[in-house]
Amino acid sequence: RNASDEVSILILVGLPGSGKSTIASSIVQHYLEQQKDHLSATSTYLSFDDISYIEYDAVASDIYNDENWKHLNASFETPNDPTSEGGADLDSKISSRNLIAWRKSRHEALKLLRNKLDEKSEQKGLQSQYGPQKHKRTLVVMDDNFHLRSMRRDVYKVCQDFIRASSLDQISHDMCQDRIEAPRIGLAFLYVDTKLESCLLNNDKRSGTSRFVPEGIIRNMNQTIEAPDESKAKFELCTVVVSDLNDNKASCSNELYTELDRIISLSTTKFPVSPPQPLNVMSPEQLDEERLVTLKSRIHKIDLILRALVGATCRHDKKLARGANEARKTLLMECKNIKEASDFEEGNAWILKKFIACVVQNLDNDLDAERAIKIRLVLNDIFFISENPK
């Protein structure tokens, strides 16, 4: 019977400019050195047989260089100069273009992770033909913002799906004496909790490069970031927090590597990823109750978005405060009349469009039309939505 391999996935969490990539590179270099020390029997830390570094910026860069992306990118080009009239519209288009690439890079990075897991499984299968093999350790470092729990849950689901597929393979080979054990997969998190001001300062140093992120996006991410929390998601149990990386030159210290060793070991030995549990059959009453909870949650989130829109509008033009609040009340009333959460449109773009329509519908003269255009651009930039105002 072959020993089970271990795959440890270390996910970095933090704002752009927090120092995630710096510390991720240091971690990868540290464990590469442990690989060499392990061969010479001098390693004092965890040692891995294979180390992979999935850097989302690099994945996004590959997307930018793809011919199909270049063709799409051309549709965003405009003769306007960012410093001239109409420059704000260009900034909005650039933000929207980068958002598309970022979303695609997230999808591609998850594919890279699944491919790495499949690759480990295939290698184990080939090696088993030559007799029992010792178990091997693999480390995968995933470097992105991962500021929302849903993004981290996507990684967790990829691991769950792989474990489930591997379990089915094992069942089909139960009669084989040397059947291959599925690898144990552990999820560990490193939260780089850097102050917003430091992140913005570091981001400014990237101006003119592909890694620069518009300030409005970073501020919005800072308001919505969800730190890893085991009380809200059990799979986030194994977490290390590094605070103010840029103010602490000893962040990549022996103490940090010791703590990383601890949570990485725990994630694979004590709390490995389990396949998804089968769905329970719910009674009609339970289904009704769950639908009501989901509906209330959706309406609550919409209300938070509308409140943010009201605040952004008032900061831009205090004269629009009454109209913005009325728009929020009108849209919230419409939402409360909806009976099913599934009846809402996908995403949040529709909220922004309806809100803008309510606010500017009575602005008819030329001066008001100009104000309406500015309002659209300000709110579009905040919510990453690009449109051509009429």
Coordinates of C-alpha atoms in Angstrom, one line a residue, residues 15-19 194-209 211-216 218-219 222 244-247:
L15 CA -4.5 44.7 0.3
P16 CA -2.5 45.7 -2.8
G17 CA 0.8 47.3 -1.6
S18 CA 0.6 45.5 1.8
G19 CA 3.9 43.6 1.0
T194 CA -0.8 46.4 6.7
K195 CA -2.2 49.9 7.4
L196 CA -4.1 51.5 4.5
E197 CA -1.7 54.5 4.4
S198 CA 1.3 52.2 4.0
C199 CA -0.5 50.3 1.2
L200 CA -1.3 53.5 -0.7
L201 CA 2.3 54.8 -0.3
N202 CA 3.7 51.5 -1.7
N203 CA 1.1 51.5 -4.5
D204 CA 2.2 55.0 -5.5
K205 CA 5.7 53.7 -6.1
R206 CA 4.2 51.4 -8.7
S207 CA 2.7 54.2 -10.8
G208 CA 3.2 53.6 -14.5
T209 CA 3.6 49.8 -14.1
R211 CA 1.0 46.4 -10.8
F212 CA -0.4 49.9 -10.0
V213 CA -4.0 49.8 -8.7
P214 CA -6.3 52.9 -8.7
E215 CA -6.5 54.4 -5.2
G216 CA -10.3 54.2 -5.2
I218 CA -7.7 50.0 -2.8
R219 CA -9.9 52.1 -0.5
N222 CA -10.1 48.2 2.6
D244 CA 2.5 46.2 9.5
L245 CA 5.0 44.3 7.4
N246 CA 6.6 47.5 6.1
D247 CA 7.2 48.7 9.6

